[in-house]
mmCIF file of C-alpha atoms in Angstrom:
data_model
loop_
_atom_site.group_PDB
_atom_site.id
_atom_site.type_symbol
_atom_site.label_atom_id
_atom_site.label_comp_id
_atom_site.label_asym_id
_atom_site.label_seq_id
_atom_site.Cartn_x
_atom_site.Cartn_y
_atom_site.Cartn_z
ATOM 1 C CA ASN A 1 36.655 186.599 82.725
ATOM 2 C CA ILE A 2 35.777 187.103 79.063
ATOM 3 C CA THR A 3 37.045 190.688 78.980
ATOM 4 C CA ARG A 4 40.507 189.623 80.118
ATOM 5 C CA ARG A 5 40.602 186.796 77.579
ATOM 6 C CA LEU A 6 39.469 189.067 74.754
ATOM 7 C CA ARG A 7 42.165 191.559 75.750
ATOM 8 C CA ALA A 8 44.711 188.742 75.395
ATOM 9 C CA VAL A 9 43.444 188.074 71.858
ATOM 10 C CA ILE A 10 43.681 191.784 71.031
ATOM 11 C CA GLU A 11 47.230 192.016 72.419
ATOM 12 C CA VAL A 12 48.363 189.068 70.312
ATOM 13 C CA SER A 13 46.618 190.461 67.217
ATOM 14 C CA ASP A 14 48.262 193.846 67.736
ATOM 15 C CA ALA A 15 51.695 192.265 68.143
ATOM 16 C CA VAL A 16 51.264 190.237 64.956
ATOM 17 C CA SER A 17 49.978 193.269 63.047
ATOM 18 C CA HIS A 18 53.235 195.031 63.991
ATOM 19 C CA GLY A 19 55.324 192.152 62.650
ATOM 20 C CA ASP A 20 56.010 190.266 65.878
ATOM 21 C CA LEU A 21 55.738 186.651 64.794
ATOM 22 C CA ALA A 22 57.516 185.462 67.964
ATOM 23 C CA VAL A 23 54.675 186.639 70.185
ATOM 24 C CA ASP A 24 53.686 184.305 73.025
ATOM 25 C CA ILE A 25 50.168 183.054 72.369
ATOM 26 C CA PRO A 26 48.513 181.901 75.595
ATOM 27 C CA ARG A 27 45.711 179.369 75.838
ATOM 28 C CA VAL A 28 42.576 181.181 76.893
ATOM 29 C CA GLY A 29 40.022 178.406 77.143
ATOM 30 C CA SER A 30 38.051 175.985 75.034
ATOM 31 C CA ASP A 31 35.105 178.211 74.143
ATOM 32 C CA GLU A 32 34.751 180.601 71.205
ATOM 33 C CA VAL A 33 37.436 182.929 72.562
ATOM 34 C CA GLY A 34 39.762 179.962 72.893
ATOM 35 C CA ASP A 35 38.935 178.936 69.328
ATOM 36 C CA LEU A 36 39.735 182.463 68.163
ATOM 37 C CA MET A 37 43.115 182.380 69.910
ATOM 38 C CA ALA A 38 43.853 178.909 68.493
ATOM 39 C CA SER A 39 43.043 180.195 65.010
ATOM 40 C CA LEU A 40 45.341 183.176 65.548
ATOM 41 C CA SER A 41 48.071 180.809 66.722
ATOM 42 C CA ALA A 42 47.693 178.706 63.571
ATOM 43 C CA THR A 43 47.892 181.860 61.447
ATOM 44 C CA VAL A 44 51.124 182.904 63.150
ATOM 45 C CA ARG A 45 52.608 179.423 62.612
ATOM 46 C CA ARG A 46 51.723 179.588 58.913
ATOM 47 C CA LEU A 47 53.201 183.089 58.607
ATOM 48 C CA ASN A 48 56.410 181.868 60.227
ATOM 49 C CA ALA A 49 56.558 178.942 57.795
ATOM 50 C CA THR A 50 55.982 181.311 54.866
ATOM 51 C CA MET A 51 58.752 183.617 56.092
ATOM 52 C CA ARG A 52 61.144 180.642 56.349
ATOM 53 C CA ASP A 53 60.208 179.598 52.793
ATOM 54 C CA ILE A 54 60.822 183.115 51.498
ATOM 55 C CA HIS A 55 64.177 183.261 53.266
ATOM 56 C CA GLU A 56 65.238 179.924 51.761
ATOM 57 C CA ALA A 57 64.098 180.981 48.276
ATOM 58 C CA SER A 58 66.081 184.217 48.635
ATOM 59 C CA ARG A 59 69.194 182.248 49.557
ATOM 60 C CA GLN A 60 68.718 180.043 46.495
ATOM 61 C CA VAL A 61 68.297 183.067 44.217
ATOM 62 C CA LEU A 62 71.474 184.591 45.657
ATOM 63 C CA ALA A 63 73.424 181.379 45.087
ATOM 64 C CA SER A 64 72.095 181.037 41.539
ATOM 65 C CA SER A 65 72.857 184.646 40.658
ATOM 66 C CA SER A 66 76.408 184.202 41.939
ATOM 67 C CA GLU A 67 76.820 181.144 39.716
ATOM 68 C CA VAL A 68 75.489 183.065 36.695
ATOM 69 C CA ALA A 69 77.842 185.970 37.412
ATOM 70 C CA THR A 70 80.803 183.625 37.736
ATOM 71 C CA GLY A 71 79.862 181.888 34.491
ATOM 72 C CA GLY A 72 79.525 185.218 32.710
ATOM 73 C CA LEU A 73 82.924 186.359 33.954
ATOM 74 C CA ASP A 74 84.493 183.072 32.892
ATOM 75 C CA LEU A 75 82.936 183.346 29.433
ATOM 76 C CA SER A 76 84.126 186.929 29.125
ATOM 77 C CA ASN A 77 87.688 185.956 30.087
ATOM 78 C CA ARG A 78 87.734 183.089 27.572
ATOM 79 C CA THR A 79 86.358 185.358 24.832
ATOM 80 C CA GLU A 80 89.079 187.950 25.482
ATOM 81 C CA GLN A 81 91.787 185.268 25.359
ATOM 82 C CA ALA A 82 90.544 183.891 22.043
#
């Protein structure tokens, strides 16, 4: 039934629009509705990959800023001792 399959697409779209990137994306066929769901699935996979990349970049920024802070403190201590 096309109505049921379109409702499945809408439910997935709504979940993703509310930030749920772990939503279960069912297969709904091999016609246009199925193509739409497959496209939505690919979009969610890419969003998940982007979120992982952002998380990793944030961790790297945190590590780098800690190193800069430590270096600044070390420089300050050496300057005071001189």
